[in-house]
Every structure is written in C-alpha cells, then in structure tokens.
Amino acid sequence: MDTDYDEVSVEETLSRHRQILDRFCKDKKLNVVEVLEEVVSGESLAARPQMMRLLDLVSTGMYAGVVCMDIERLSRGSSMEAGYIMQIFQTNYCKIITPGKTFDLQNESDEQFTDMKFMFSRYELKTINKRLVRGRNQSASEGKFMGSMAPYGYRPYKLSGVKGNSLRIEPEEAKVVQMIYDMYGKQGMGYNAIAYALNDMHIPARKGQWSQTSIVNILTNEVYLGKIRWRREPVKKVVKDGFLAKTRILNDDYELYDGMHEPIITEEQWERARAVQAKYKNTSVHTQRELKNPFAGILFCEKCGAIMKRYLPHPKESPTAWYRCPTRGCDCKMIKCEVVENSIHEAMEDWLEKYILEIEADQQPKADPIAAALDAVRGQLAQLQLQQENICEYLEKGVYTIDMFTKRNASLTKEINQLQSTEADLLRQQSEGSQKRQATVQIIPTTQHILENYPILTVAEKNRLWKLVMRKATVYRSPENKLSIQIYPRLPK
Ligand SMILES: [Zn+2]
C-alpha cells in the first residue's frame, strides 16, 4: 500500500532525535554536560567509540543520568555486553532517561525491565516502528498532514522544497463542511437529520451515503480549524464483549499543532458546535466512544429475569435504540431506550420524594425510644447524685453516724455505677443507630445528584451513579403494550 507521507531517512531520524531530546532536556530543565552522537552503529562495543566514551564518563560516578531516545539504543551487541553496560549504570547510580520513561537501576522492577529490553535489543523491529511513529509526530508538530486519506473538504498535496504533505481546500466540499457546521450549530439539527438532509440534496459523500458517523467526524475534527491532530497511541487493545479488540482511542489524549493548511471554519463555528454537543451529551445518538447503555448491568426483564440488551437497528429502520429481552420465547416486547430512561428517572424522582418524607418522619424525637430511655436514666442518676450529696450533709450535721453513712453511700454508689453503665450502653446504641441512619441518608444526596444533573452526565457517569443508588431495575412490555417498570433502590439493611 502506498503511503502519502515520505519515508523517514536515517539522517533525518537522527537529527529529529536530537531536536526532540534538546526540547525534552529544556522542558525538564536538565543540565546537559555533554552530547554524544554515534553515527556508525557498530555491532560490538569496540566498534562504537562514542558508546565507550559514554561508559567511561558514567564510570566516574559524576553523572546523574544519561538521556537517550530509547533504552535499546544503548546496546547493540551481545547480551553479555548489555549486562556489562547495565552494571556500569547501576554501580554508578546513573539513571537512563528517555522521553517515555526514566529507568532507575537501583529500582528492582526497572532493573528487570532494562535487563530484558537489553537482551532483546538486537531485535529492533519494535524500535524501528516506534522511530517511524516518532518521526511522524515531529512532522505533525511542524503542521504537516500525516494521514493516508485527506479529510472531506481537503485534498492532499506534496509540499515543494521540503519533505511531507499538506492539505489544499476543495471549494465545493468546503461549502458542505460549512453547511454541516451551520446545520448543527445554528439550526440545531441532529447528526442523523443532517445526514438525511445531505443525502436528500444529493450531495455526494466520500464513500456511499452520508451517515451519522461521517457527520460526527466532520463536526469533531480540528483539521477544519487549520489544526493537525496527533494521537500518541492511536490503537489500543481493549476487551469488548469478552473479545480482545483493537480500537482507536477516541478520547482527548491527543496533541494539536497548527497546521500548514488553511482552515475551513472559524473558531466561532467550532465553539458553537462544541456548545451544542455539550448540551446534548446525554442523548444516545452520539459518539461511539463511550458506554452507551446507562443501565448496563442493572436492567432486567421483569418476566424472565434476563439482562436486557441494548439494540440499535440500522438508522434507516429506526433512528433510536431499543431494549430487548434476549430470551427466546419470552413475550416481552422491545422498549425504546429513551422511554425506559425517562420512566426510571421519573420513578426514582417519585421514590426519592417519598423516601425523604419517610426519613424526616423517622427523625422526629418522639420516634426515638433510645433517647427516651437515656432521659429516664439520666433523671435517676441526677436524683441519686443529689441523695449522695444529702447524706454527706447528714453526716456533717450529725444526723448520720459514720457507720450509717458508709452503708448508705455504698448502696448509692452501687446504684450510680449500674446506671452509668446503662447510660453508656444506651449511648453506644444511639451512635450505632445514627450511623445506620447516616448510611440511609447517604443515598439521598447521590440520587439527587443524578436526577438534577442528568442531562449533563455522560452515559458512563449515569451508569456508575445508577449502580450506586439502585440494586436493579426491571422492565416489561406485554404483548398488549402494557409497560411496567420497577426500581429497586439500594437501601442499607
Ligand atoms: Zn424476558
């Protein structure tokens, strides 16, 4: 397959590495004492004079670290030599600093990692690949276009005089991009509606027909602002439905550079699209990046107990998502996700309102037997303590003999001790009760938080919060279209 970008040459790679490391050292405020560059990449240490010099320097013990692109670059020879190199770094407390990671050989796990990487350093496949990616990143930071297919609205062209490619505006398509931004940002049309409209006007799409995805891609690509997007790790392994799948990460982990190409839209158009997007972040017709089912793991079929599946028909059949009972023979009919979501939201609102009233009633003082018992015990205690004071007075006034006083005082003291231990028991019970009540009350603010912020929560957030306040919910739509929804709030036992 032909790529649109140029092959990265060895010299170019080296000079890029130099630039990257320069910038890295400046950013990290590293005091660079000496720069060593090995032009020849010999197989053995002896054939790499700069490497020999490096080891001599490290051996003086005066260097905190060696900065290099890749740990693999320090060794090319046999694993024995690698071991030797590592030993010199370790005994001289010298770190190996790469833009990706700092290796401290005093740290055992780093040591093992370094060890292993050195051993495999001769097999450079991975490194070559990484180097190529890095070269491309550098090109991206210069504003060149790195992709293999130009975004809609642009055509790629080869830069003259320098290596690399950039983008040229394709006027007809640029008008369509403008139109899409206006339909979304100004006219408030959804992705699907825009796709339908464009197909209706017979405006040709890049491939086949306009779809929700192609519209989303245009509305979220900074390339139209004149930027170049660079993702650090474009592909990530993820486990999806029990299968290992490689997915493009569509999170915000990318860098933006000023492109060499002209923008098609204005900052204002871009910002307006962002604002609309933020507003509708909760609707299911959105990006494919996150979890889509707010009730993942907690929504069951009321009839058969199966976990309800979220089902998205082809957009031509139905523009909305449905919940479907997967059990063969179960007569539960499909229910629109939106309906389920609204109903559960409402049910939780009703429940919360009642629950708050219940809790408030429960917290009335009359309803607390422990508090009443405490009052009684404290009253008795006060009386006994008063009696104890009295007998002291009797003794002083000669009403009581010492013998009488001693006996009376002993019995009073015994009673007081008993009551005090009862009081302590009651206090313990009271604090346990209030802890439990606190756990009960905890569910209130969490539920309120979900209900109040619902429109601005992401689906993943909704799911996480629903799971906090609900053990499960069940739904059933009978063949006669009777809809039933039950919620099971998570209450402390
Ligand atoms: Zn069912």
PDB file of N, CA, C and O in Angstrom, residues 345-411:
ATOM      1  N   HIS A 345     -36.073   7.459  35.481  1.00  0.00           N
ATOM      2  CA  HIS A 345     -35.763   8.771  36.051  1.00  0.00           C
ATOM      3  C   HIS A 345     -36.956   9.264  36.881  1.00  0.00           C
ATOM      4  O   HIS A 345     -36.819   9.679  38.022  1.00  0.00           O
ATOM      5  N   GLU A 346     -38.123   9.166  36.287  1.00  0.00           N
ATOM      6  CA  GLU A 346     -39.344   9.606  36.975  1.00  0.00           C
ATOM      7  C   GLU A 346     -39.618   8.780  38.223  1.00  0.00           C
ATOM      8  O   GLU A 346     -39.927   9.324  39.281  1.00  0.00           O
ATOM      9  N   ALA A 347     -39.472   7.458  38.077  1.00  0.00           N
ATOM     10  CA  ALA A 347     -39.737   6.563  39.205  1.00  0.00           C
ATOM     11  C   ALA A 347     -38.790   6.881  40.364  1.00  0.00           C
ATOM     12  O   ALA A 347     -39.197   6.888  41.522  1.00  0.00           O
ATOM     13  N   MET A 348     -37.539   7.166  40.031  1.00  0.00           N
ATOM     14  CA  MET A 348     -36.575   7.487  41.077  1.00  0.00           C
ATOM     15  C   MET A 348     -36.934   8.815  41.739  1.00  0.00           C
ATOM     16  O   MET A 348     -36.773   8.988  42.941  1.00  0.00           O
ATOM     17  N   GLU A 349     -37.422   9.736  40.937  1.00  0.00           N
ATOM     18  CA  GLU A 349     -37.839  11.033  41.481  1.00  0.00           C
ATOM     19  C   GLU A 349     -38.962  10.854  42.489  1.00  0.00           C
ATOM     20  O   GLU A 349     -38.896  11.375  43.609  1.00  0.00           O
ATOM     21  N   ASP A 350     -39.963  10.064  42.095  1.00  0.00           N
ATOM     22  CA  ASP A 350     -41.100   9.794  42.990  1.00  0.00           C
ATOM     23  C   ASP A 350     -40.620   9.118  44.260  1.00  0.00           C
ATOM     24  O   ASP A 350     -41.006   9.482  45.362  1.00  0.00           O
ATOM     25  N   TRP A 351     -39.776   8.107  44.057  1.00  0.00           N
ATOM     26  CA  TRP A 351     -39.298   7.339  45.195  1.00  0.00           C
ATOM     27  C   TRP A 351     -38.545   8.250  46.167  1.00  0.00           C
ATOM     28  O   TRP A 351     -38.764   8.216  47.356  1.00  0.00           O
ATOM     29  N   LEU A 352     -37.666   9.084  45.598  1.00  0.00           N
ATOM     30  CA  LEU A 352     -36.838   9.951  46.439  1.00  0.00           C
ATOM     31  C   LEU A 352     -37.701  10.884  47.282  1.00  0.00           C
ATOM     32  O   LEU A 352     -37.472  11.064  48.469  1.00  0.00           O
ATOM     33  N   GLU A 353     -38.715  11.432  46.653  1.00  0.00           N
ATOM     34  CA  GLU A 353     -39.603  12.350  47.351  1.00  0.00           C
ATOM     35  C   GLU A 353     -40.243  11.668  48.561  1.00  0.00           C
ATOM     36  O   GLU A 353     -40.216  12.185  49.671  1.00  0.00           O
ATOM     37  N   LYS A 354     -40.768  10.452  48.318  1.00  0.00           N
ATOM     38  CA  LYS A 354     -41.408   9.707  49.407  1.00  0.00           C
ATOM     39  C   LYS A 354     -40.385   9.345  50.471  1.00  0.00           C
ATOM     40  O   LYS A 354     -40.654   9.420  51.664  1.00  0.00           O
ATOM     41  N   TYR A 355     -39.228   8.934  50.014  1.00  0.00           N
ATOM     42  CA  TYR A 355     -38.195   8.471  50.939  1.00  0.00           C
ATOM     43  C   TYR A 355     -37.745   9.584  51.866  1.00  0.00           C
ATOM     44  O   TYR A 355     -37.558   9.383  53.057  1.00  0.00           O
ATOM     45  N   ILE A 356     -37.608  10.793  51.313  1.00  0.00           N
ATOM     46  CA  ILE A 356     -37.195  11.929  52.144  1.00  0.00           C
ATOM     47  C   ILE A 356     -38.222  12.198  53.240  1.00  0.00           C
ATOM     48  O   ILE A 356     -37.878  12.405  54.403  1.00  0.00           O
ATOM     49  N   LEU A 357     -39.502  12.120  52.857  1.00  0.00           N
ATOM     50  CA  LEU A 357     -40.562  12.324  53.843  1.00  0.00           C
ATOM     51  C   LEU A 357     -40.478  11.280  54.948  1.00  0.00           C
ATOM     52  O   LEU A 357     -40.589  11.590  56.131  1.00  0.00           O
ATOM     53  N   GLU A 358     -40.258  10.023  54.542  1.00  0.00           N
ATOM     54  CA  GLU A 358     -40.151   8.908  55.479  1.00  0.00           C
ATOM     55  C   GLU A 358     -39.025   9.147  56.475  1.00  0.00           C
ATOM     56  O   GLU A 358     -39.194   8.985  57.676  1.00  0.00           O
ATOM     57  N   ILE A 359     -37.878   9.532  55.944  1.00  0.00           N
ATOM     58  CA  ILE A 359     -36.692   9.759  56.775  1.00  0.00           C
ATOM     59  C   ILE A 359     -36.966  10.894  57.757  1.00  0.00           C
ATOM     60  O   ILE A 359     -36.640  10.816  58.934  1.00  0.00           O
ATOM     61  N   GLU A 360     -37.606  11.942  57.259  1.00  0.00           N
ATOM     62  CA  GLU A 360     -37.886  13.083  58.124  1.00  0.00           C
ATOM     63  C   GLU A 360     -38.798  12.686  59.266  1.00  0.00           C
ATOM     64  O   GLU A 360     -38.573  13.042  60.421  1.00  0.00           O
ATOM     65  N   ALA A 361     -39.824  11.885  58.935  1.00  0.00           N
ATOM     66  CA  ALA A 361     -40.748  11.417  59.965  1.00  0.00           C
ATOM     67  C   ALA A 361     -39.995  10.580  60.994  1.00  0.00           C
ATOM     68  O   ALA A 361     -40.213  10.686  62.200  1.00  0.00           O
ATOM     69  N   ASP A 362     -39.094   9.760  60.496  1.00  0.00           N
ATOM     70  CA  ASP A 362     -38.319   8.854  61.334  1.00  0.00           C
ATOM     71  C   ASP A 362     -37.410   9.611  62.296  1.00  0.00           C
ATOM     72  O   ASP A 362     -37.022   9.111  63.339  1.00  0.00           O
ATOM     73  N   GLN A 363     -37.062  10.832  61.894  1.00  0.00           N
ATOM     74  CA  GLN A 363     -36.112  11.574  62.712  1.00  0.00           C
ATOM     75  C   GLN A 363     -36.756  12.453  63.775  1.00  0.00           C
ATOM     76  O   GLN A 363     -36.080  13.164  64.497  1.00  0.00           O
ATOM     77  N   GLN A 364     -38.094  12.361  63.848  1.00  0.00           N
ATOM     78  CA  GLN A 364     -38.772  13.091  64.924  1.00  0.00           C
ATOM     79  C   GLN A 364     -38.344  12.501  66.258  1.00  0.00           C
ATOM     80  O   GLN A 364     -38.243  11.290  66.393  1.00  0.00           O
ATOM     81  N   PRO A 365     -38.138  13.349  67.326  1.00  0.00           N
ATOM     82  CA  PRO A 365     -37.648  12.842  68.608  1.00  0.00           C
ATOM     83  C   PRO A 365     -38.550  11.792  69.229  1.00  0.00           C
ATOM     84  O   PRO A 365     -38.088  10.838  69.801  1.00  0.00           O
ATOM     85  N   LYS A 366     -39.896  11.955  69.080  1.00  0.00           N
ATOM     86  CA  LYS A 366     -40.814  11.012  69.708  1.00  0.00           C
ATOM     87  C   LYS A 366     -40.611   9.586  69.206  1.00  0.00           C
ATOM     88  O   LYS A 366     -40.885   8.631  69.908  1.00  0.00           O
ATOM     89  N   ALA A 367     -40.084   9.483  68.032  1.00  0.00           N
ATOM     90  CA  ALA A 367     -39.929   8.161  67.449  1.00  0.00           C
ATOM     91  C   ALA A 367     -38.635   7.476  67.903  1.00  0.00           C
ATOM     92  O   ALA A 367     -38.287   6.438  67.403  1.00  0.00           O
ATOM     93  N   ASP A 368     -37.935   8.094  68.890  1.00  0.00           N
ATOM     94  CA  ASP A 368     -36.660   7.522  69.284  1.00  0.00           C
ATOM     95  C   ASP A 368     -36.701   6.956  70.704  1.00  0.00           C
ATOM     96  O   ASP A 368     -36.578   7.684  71.682  1.00  0.00           O
ATOM     97  N   PRO A 369     -36.894   5.634  70.843  1.00  0.00           N
ATOM     98  CA  PRO A 369     -37.008   5.025  72.182  1.00  0.00           C
ATOM     99  C   PRO A 369     -35.696   5.111  72.964  1.00  0.00           C
ATOM    100  O   PRO A 369     -35.714   5.203  74.195  1.00  0.00           O
ATOM    101  N   ILE A 370     -34.583   5.090  72.270  1.00  0.00           N
ATOM    102  CA  ILE A 370     -33.296   5.141  72.975  1.00  0.00           C
ATOM    103  C   ILE A 370     -33.128   6.479  73.682  1.00  0.00           C
ATOM    104  O   ILE A 370     -32.702   6.550  74.836  1.00  0.00           O
ATOM    105  N   ALA A 371     -33.525   7.545  72.978  1.00  0.00           N
ATOM    106  CA  ALA A 371     -33.401   8.875  73.582  1.00  0.00           C
ATOM    107  C   ALA A 371     -34.266   8.974  74.838  1.00  0.00           C
ATOM    108  O   ALA A 371     -33.843   9.532  75.850  1.00  0.00           O
ATOM    109  N   ALA A 372     -35.457   8.366  74.778  1.00  0.00           N
ATOM    110  CA  ALA A 372     -36.362   8.391  75.922  1.00  0.00           C
ATOM    111  C   ALA A 372     -35.745   7.653  77.118  1.00  0.00           C
ATOM    112  O   ALA A 372     -35.760   8.145  78.252  1.00  0.00           O
ATOM    113  N   ALA A 373     -35.185   6.473  76.837  1.00  0.00           N
ATOM    114  CA  ALA A 373     -34.552   5.685  77.894  1.00  0.00           C
ATOM    115  C   ALA A 373     -33.383   6.449  78.508  1.00  0.00           C
ATOM    116  O   ALA A 373     -33.185   6.442  79.731  1.00  0.00           O
ATOM    117  N   LEU A 374     -32.621   7.098  77.650  1.00  0.00           N
ATOM    118  CA  LEU A 374     -31.482   7.879  78.128  1.00  0.00           C
ATOM    119  C   LEU A 374     -31.939   8.979  79.083  1.00  0.00           C
ATOM    120  O   LEU A 374     -31.339   9.189  80.136  1.00  0.00           O
ATOM    121  N   ASP A 375     -33.019   9.645  78.673  1.00  0.00           N
ATOM    122  CA  ASP A 375     -33.561  10.705  79.532  1.00  0.00           C
ATOM    123  C   ASP A 375     -33.904  10.166  80.910  1.00  0.00           C
ATOM    124  O   ASP A 375     -33.555  10.765  81.932  1.00  0.00           O
ATOM    125  N   ALA A 376     -34.586   9.000  80.939  1.00  0.00           N
ATOM    126  CA  ALA A 376     -35.011   8.397  82.203  1.00  0.00           C
ATOM    127  C   ALA A 376     -33.805   8.061  83.071  1.00  0.00           C
ATOM    128  O   ALA A 376     -33.757   8.393  84.263  1.00  0.00           O
ATOM    129  N   VAL A 377     -32.809   7.422  82.453  1.00  0.00           N
ATOM    130  CA  VAL A 377     -31.615   7.016  83.193  1.00  0.00           C
ATOM    131  C   VAL A 377     -30.894   8.235  83.758  1.00  0.00           C
ATOM    132  O   VAL A 377     -30.467   8.243  84.908  1.00  0.00           O
ATOM    133  N   ARG A 378     -30.801   9.257  82.944  1.00  0.00           N
ATOM    134  CA  ARG A 378     -30.104  10.463  83.408  1.00  0.00           C
ATOM    135  C   ARG A 378     -30.855  11.139  84.561  1.00  0.00           C
ATOM    136  O   ARG A 378     -30.239  11.659  85.502  1.00  0.00           O
ATOM    137  N   GLY A 379     -32.193  11.084  84.512  1.00  0.00           N
ATOM    138  CA  GLY A 379     -33.008  11.640  85.585  1.00  0.00           C
ATOM    139  C   GLY A 379     -32.733  10.917  86.907  1.00  0.00           C
ATOM    140  O   GLY A 379     -32.485  11.550  87.944  1.00  0.00           O
ATOM    141  N   GLN A 380     -32.714   9.562  86.820  1.00  0.00           N
ATOM    142  CA  GLN A 380     -32.447   8.754  88.016  1.00  0.00           C
ATOM    143  C   GLN A 380     -31.054   9.042  88.558  1.00  0.00           C
ATOM    144  O   GLN A 380     -30.863   9.168  89.772  1.00  0.00           O
ATOM    145  N   LEU A 381     -30.107   9.149  87.645  1.00  0.00           N
ATOM    146  CA  LEU A 381     -28.726   9.421  88.050  1.00  0.00           C
ATOM    147  C   LEU A 381     -28.636  10.737  88.822  1.00  0.00           C
ATOM    148  O   LEU A 381     -27.983  10.814  89.873  1.00  0.00           O
ATOM    149  N   ALA A 382     -29.311  11.744  88.284  1.00  0.00           N
ATOM    150  CA  ALA A 382     -29.264  13.055  88.927  1.00  0.00           C
ATOM    151  C   ALA A 382     -29.812  12.973  90.352  1.00  0.00           C
ATOM    152  O   ALA A 382     -29.248  13.542  91.294  1.00  0.00           O
ATOM    153  N   GLN A 383     -30.904  12.193  90.476  1.00  0.00           N
ATOM    154  CA  GLN A 383     -31.521  12.024  91.796  1.00  0.00           C
ATOM    155  C   GLN A 383     -30.565  11.344  92.776  1.00  0.00           C
ATOM    156  O   GLN A 383     -30.409  11.785  93.912  1.00  0.00           O
ATOM    157  N   LEU A 384     -29.949  10.269  92.316  1.00  0.00           N
ATOM    158  CA  LEU A 384     -29.030   9.520  93.176  1.00  0.00           C
ATOM    159  C   LEU A 384     -27.853  10.396  93.598  1.00  0.00           C
ATOM    160  O   LEU A 384     -27.398  10.344  94.739  1.00  0.00           O
ATOM    161  N   GLN A 385     -27.355  11.196  92.620  1.00  0.00           N
ATOM    162  CA  GLN A 385     -26.229  12.061  92.962  1.00  0.00           C
ATOM    163  C   GLN A 385     -26.625  13.109  94.004  1.00  0.00           C
ATOM    164  O   GLN A 385     -25.843  13.439  94.897  1.00  0.00           O
ATOM    165  N   LEU A 386     -27.902  13.552  93.891  1.00  0.00           N
ATOM    166  CA  LEU A 386     -28.413  14.501  94.873  1.00  0.00           C
ATOM    167  C   LEU A 386     -28.479  13.848  96.258  1.00  0.00           C
ATOM    168  O   LEU A 386     -28.052  14.430  97.259  1.00  0.00           O
ATOM    169  N   GLN A 387     -28.965  12.609  96.270  1.00  0.00           N
ATOM    170  CA  GLN A 387     -29.037  11.877  97.543  1.00  0.00           C
ATOM    171  C   GLN A 387     -27.661  11.730  98.165  1.00  0.00           C
ATOM    172  O   GLN A 387     -27.482  11.852  99.375  1.00  0.00           O
ATOM    173  N   GLN A 388     -26.665  11.452  97.285  1.00  0.00           N
ATOM    174  CA  GLN A 388     -25.306  11.283  97.789  1.00  0.00           C
ATOM    175  C   GLN A 388     -24.808  12.569  98.449  1.00  0.00           C
ATOM    176  O   GLN A 388     -24.173  12.536  99.503  1.00  0.00           O
ATOM    177  N   GLU A 389     -25.156  13.697  97.821  1.00  0.00           N
ATOM    178  CA  GLU A 389     -24.785  14.986  98.422  1.00  0.00           C
ATOM    179  C   GLU A 389     -25.470  15.158  99.776  1.00  0.00           C
ATOM    180  O   GLU A 389     -24.867  15.599 100.753  1.00  0.00           O
ATOM    181  N   ASN A 390     -26.768  14.763  99.789  1.00  0.00           N
ATOM    182  CA  ASN A 390     -27.534  14.895 101.040  1.00  0.00           C
ATOM    183  C   ASN A 390     -26.925  14.116 102.192  1.00  0.00           C
ATOM    184  O   ASN A 390     -26.812  14.632 103.294  1.00  0.00           O
ATOM    185  N   ILE A 391     -26.525  12.872 101.933  1.00  0.00           N
ATOM    186  CA  ILE A 391     -26.014  12.079 103.062  1.00  0.00           C
ATOM    187  C   ILE A 391     -24.707  12.652 103.579  1.00  0.00           C
ATOM    188  O   ILE A 391     -24.378  12.529 104.748  1.00  0.00           O
ATOM    189  N   CYS A 392     -23.961  13.310 102.706  1.00  0.00           N
ATOM    190  CA  CYS A 392     -22.750  13.990 103.168  1.00  0.00           C
ATOM    191  C   CYS A 392     -23.136  15.085 104.175  1.00  0.00           C
ATOM    192  O   CYS A 392     -22.497  15.232 105.220  1.00  0.00           O
ATOM    193  N   GLU A 393     -24.211  15.796 103.810  1.00  0.00           N
ATOM    194  CA  GLU A 393     -24.695  16.856 104.679  1.00  0.00           C
ATOM    195  C   GLU A 393     -25.165  16.290 106.022  1.00  0.00           C
ATOM    196  O   GLU A 393     -24.848  16.817 107.088  1.00  0.00           O
ATOM    197  N   TYR A 394     -25.942  15.155 105.924  1.00  0.00           N
ATOM    198  CA  TYR A 394     -26.424  14.498 107.154  1.00  0.00           C
ATOM    199  C   TYR A 394     -25.262  14.132 108.064  1.00  0.00           C
ATOM    200  O   TYR A 394     -25.337  14.269 109.264  1.00  0.00           O
ATOM    201  N   LEU A 395     -24.205  13.649 107.437  1.00  0.00           N
ATOM    202  CA  LEU A 395     -23.034  13.251 108.215  1.00  0.00           C
ATOM    203  C   LEU A 395     -22.431  14.462 108.926  1.00  0.00           C
ATOM    204  O   LEU A 395     -22.132  14.429 110.121  1.00  0.00           O
ATOM    205  N   GLU A 396     -22.308  15.552 108.148  1.00  0.00           N
ATOM    206  CA  GLU A 396     -21.734  16.766 108.714  1.00  0.00           C
ATOM    207  C   GLU A 396     -22.576  17.295 109.872  1.00  0.00           C
ATOM    208  O   GLU A 396     -22.068  17.714 110.906  1.00  0.00           O
ATOM    209  N   LYS A 397     -23.939  17.230 109.684  1.00  0.00           N
ATOM    210  CA  LYS A 397     -24.823  17.777 110.709  1.00  0.00           C
ATOM    211  C   LYS A 397     -25.035  16.809 111.878  1.00  0.00           C
ATOM    212  O   LYS A 397     -25.766  17.109 112.812  1.00  0.00           O
ATOM    213  N   GLY A 398     -24.459  15.635 111.774  1.00  0.00           N
ATOM    214  CA  GLY A 398     -24.589  14.655 112.836  1.00  0.00           C
ATOM    215  C   GLY A 398     -25.870  13.853 112.774  1.00  0.00           C
ATOM    216  O   GLY A 398     -26.201  13.110 113.692  1.00  0.00           O
ATOM    217  N   VAL A 399     -26.641  14.013 111.701  1.00  0.00           N
ATOM    218  CA  VAL A 399     -27.867  13.224 111.548  1.00  0.00           C
ATOM    219  C   VAL A 399     -27.499  11.762 111.315  1.00  0.00           C
ATOM    220  O   VAL A 399     -28.136  10.846 111.834  1.00  0.00           O
ATOM    221  N   TYR A 400     -26.457  11.514 110.487  1.00  0.00           N
ATOM    222  CA  TYR A 400     -25.980  10.164 110.196  1.00  0.00           C
ATOM    223  C   TYR A 400     -24.727   9.876 111.007  1.00  0.00           C
ATOM    224  O   TYR A 400     -23.883  10.764 111.184  1.00  0.00           O
ATOM    225  N   THR A 401     -24.625   8.617 111.488  1.00  0.00           N
ATOM    226  CA  THR A 401     -23.350   8.198 112.055  1.00  0.00           C
ATOM    227  C   THR A 401     -22.456   7.790 110.897  1.00  0.00           C
ATOM    228  O   THR A 401     -22.921   7.587 109.774  1.00  0.00           O
ATOM    229  N   ILE A 402     -21.151   7.656 111.184  1.00  0.00           N
ATOM    230  CA  ILE A 402     -20.230   7.240 110.126  1.00  0.00           C
ATOM    231  C   ILE A 402     -20.628   5.885 109.580  1.00  0.00           C
ATOM    232  O   ILE A 402     -20.592   5.652 108.368  1.00  0.00           O
ATOM    233  N   ASP A 403     -21.051   5.000 110.459  1.00  0.00           N
ATOM    234  CA  ASP A 403     -21.459   3.659 110.030  1.00  0.00           C
ATOM    235  C   ASP A 403     -22.641   3.724 109.066  1.00  0.00           C
ATOM    236  O   ASP A 403     -22.634   3.106 108.000  1.00  0.00           O
ATOM    237  N   MET A 404     -23.698   4.546 109.487  1.00  0.00           N
ATOM    238  CA  MET A 404     -24.874   4.699 108.624  1.00  0.00           C
ATOM    239  C   MET A 404     -24.463   5.284 107.265  1.00  0.00           C
ATOM    240  O   MET A 404     -24.896   4.838 106.215  1.00  0.00           O
ATOM    241  N   PHE A 405     -23.621   6.325 107.345  1.00  0.00           N
ATOM    242  CA  PHE A 405     -23.183   6.987 106.103  1.00  0.00           C
ATOM    243  C   PHE A 405     -22.485   5.994 105.172  1.00  0.00           C
ATOM    244  O   PHE A 405     -22.782   5.917 103.975  1.00  0.00           O
ATOM    245  N   THR A 406     -21.572   5.199 105.735  1.00  0.00           N
ATOM    246  CA  THR A 406     -20.801   4.280 104.911  1.00  0.00           C
ATOM    247  C   THR A 406     -21.709   3.293 104.197  1.00  0.00           C
ATOM    248  O   THR A 406     -21.579   3.057 102.996  1.00  0.00           O
ATOM    249  N   LYS A 407     -22.675   2.725 104.937  1.00  0.00           N
ATOM    250  CA  LYS A 407     -23.594   1.745 104.337  1.00  0.00           C
ATOM    251  C   LYS A 407     -24.424   2.391 103.218  1.00  0.00           C
ATOM    252  O   LYS A 407     -24.521   1.876 102.099  1.00  0.00           O
ATOM    253  N   ARG A 408     -25.035   3.532 103.580  1.00  0.00           N
ATOM    254  CA  ARG A 408     -25.904   4.225 102.613  1.00  0.00           C
ATOM    255  C   ARG A 408     -25.113   4.639 101.361  1.00  0.00           C
ATOM    256  O   ARG A 408     -25.561   4.446 100.236  1.00  0.00           O
ATOM    257  N   ASN A 409     -23.929   5.157 101.599  1.00  0.00           N
ATOM    258  CA  ASN A 409     -23.100   5.613 100.485  1.00  0.00           C
ATOM    259  C   ASN A 409     -22.709   4.448  99.578  1.00  0.00           C
ATOM    260  O   ASN A 409     -22.722   4.568  98.345  1.00  0.00           O
ATOM    261  N   ALA A 410     -22.413   3.281 100.198  1.00  0.00           N
ATOM    262  CA  ALA A 410     -22.020   2.119  99.384  1.00  0.00           C
ATOM    263  C   ALA A 410     -23.162   1.704  98.478  1.00  0.00           C
ATOM    264  O   ALA A 410     -22.961   1.447  97.285  1.00  0.00           O
ATOM    265  N   SER A 411     -24.387   1.675  99.021  1.00  0.00           N
ATOM    266  CA  SER A 411     -25.516   1.238  98.175  1.00  0.00           C
ATOM    267  C   SER A 411     -25.818   2.266  97.086  1.00  0.00           C
ATOM    268  O   SER A 411     -26.122   1.908  95.951  1.00  0.00           O
TER     269      SER A 411
END
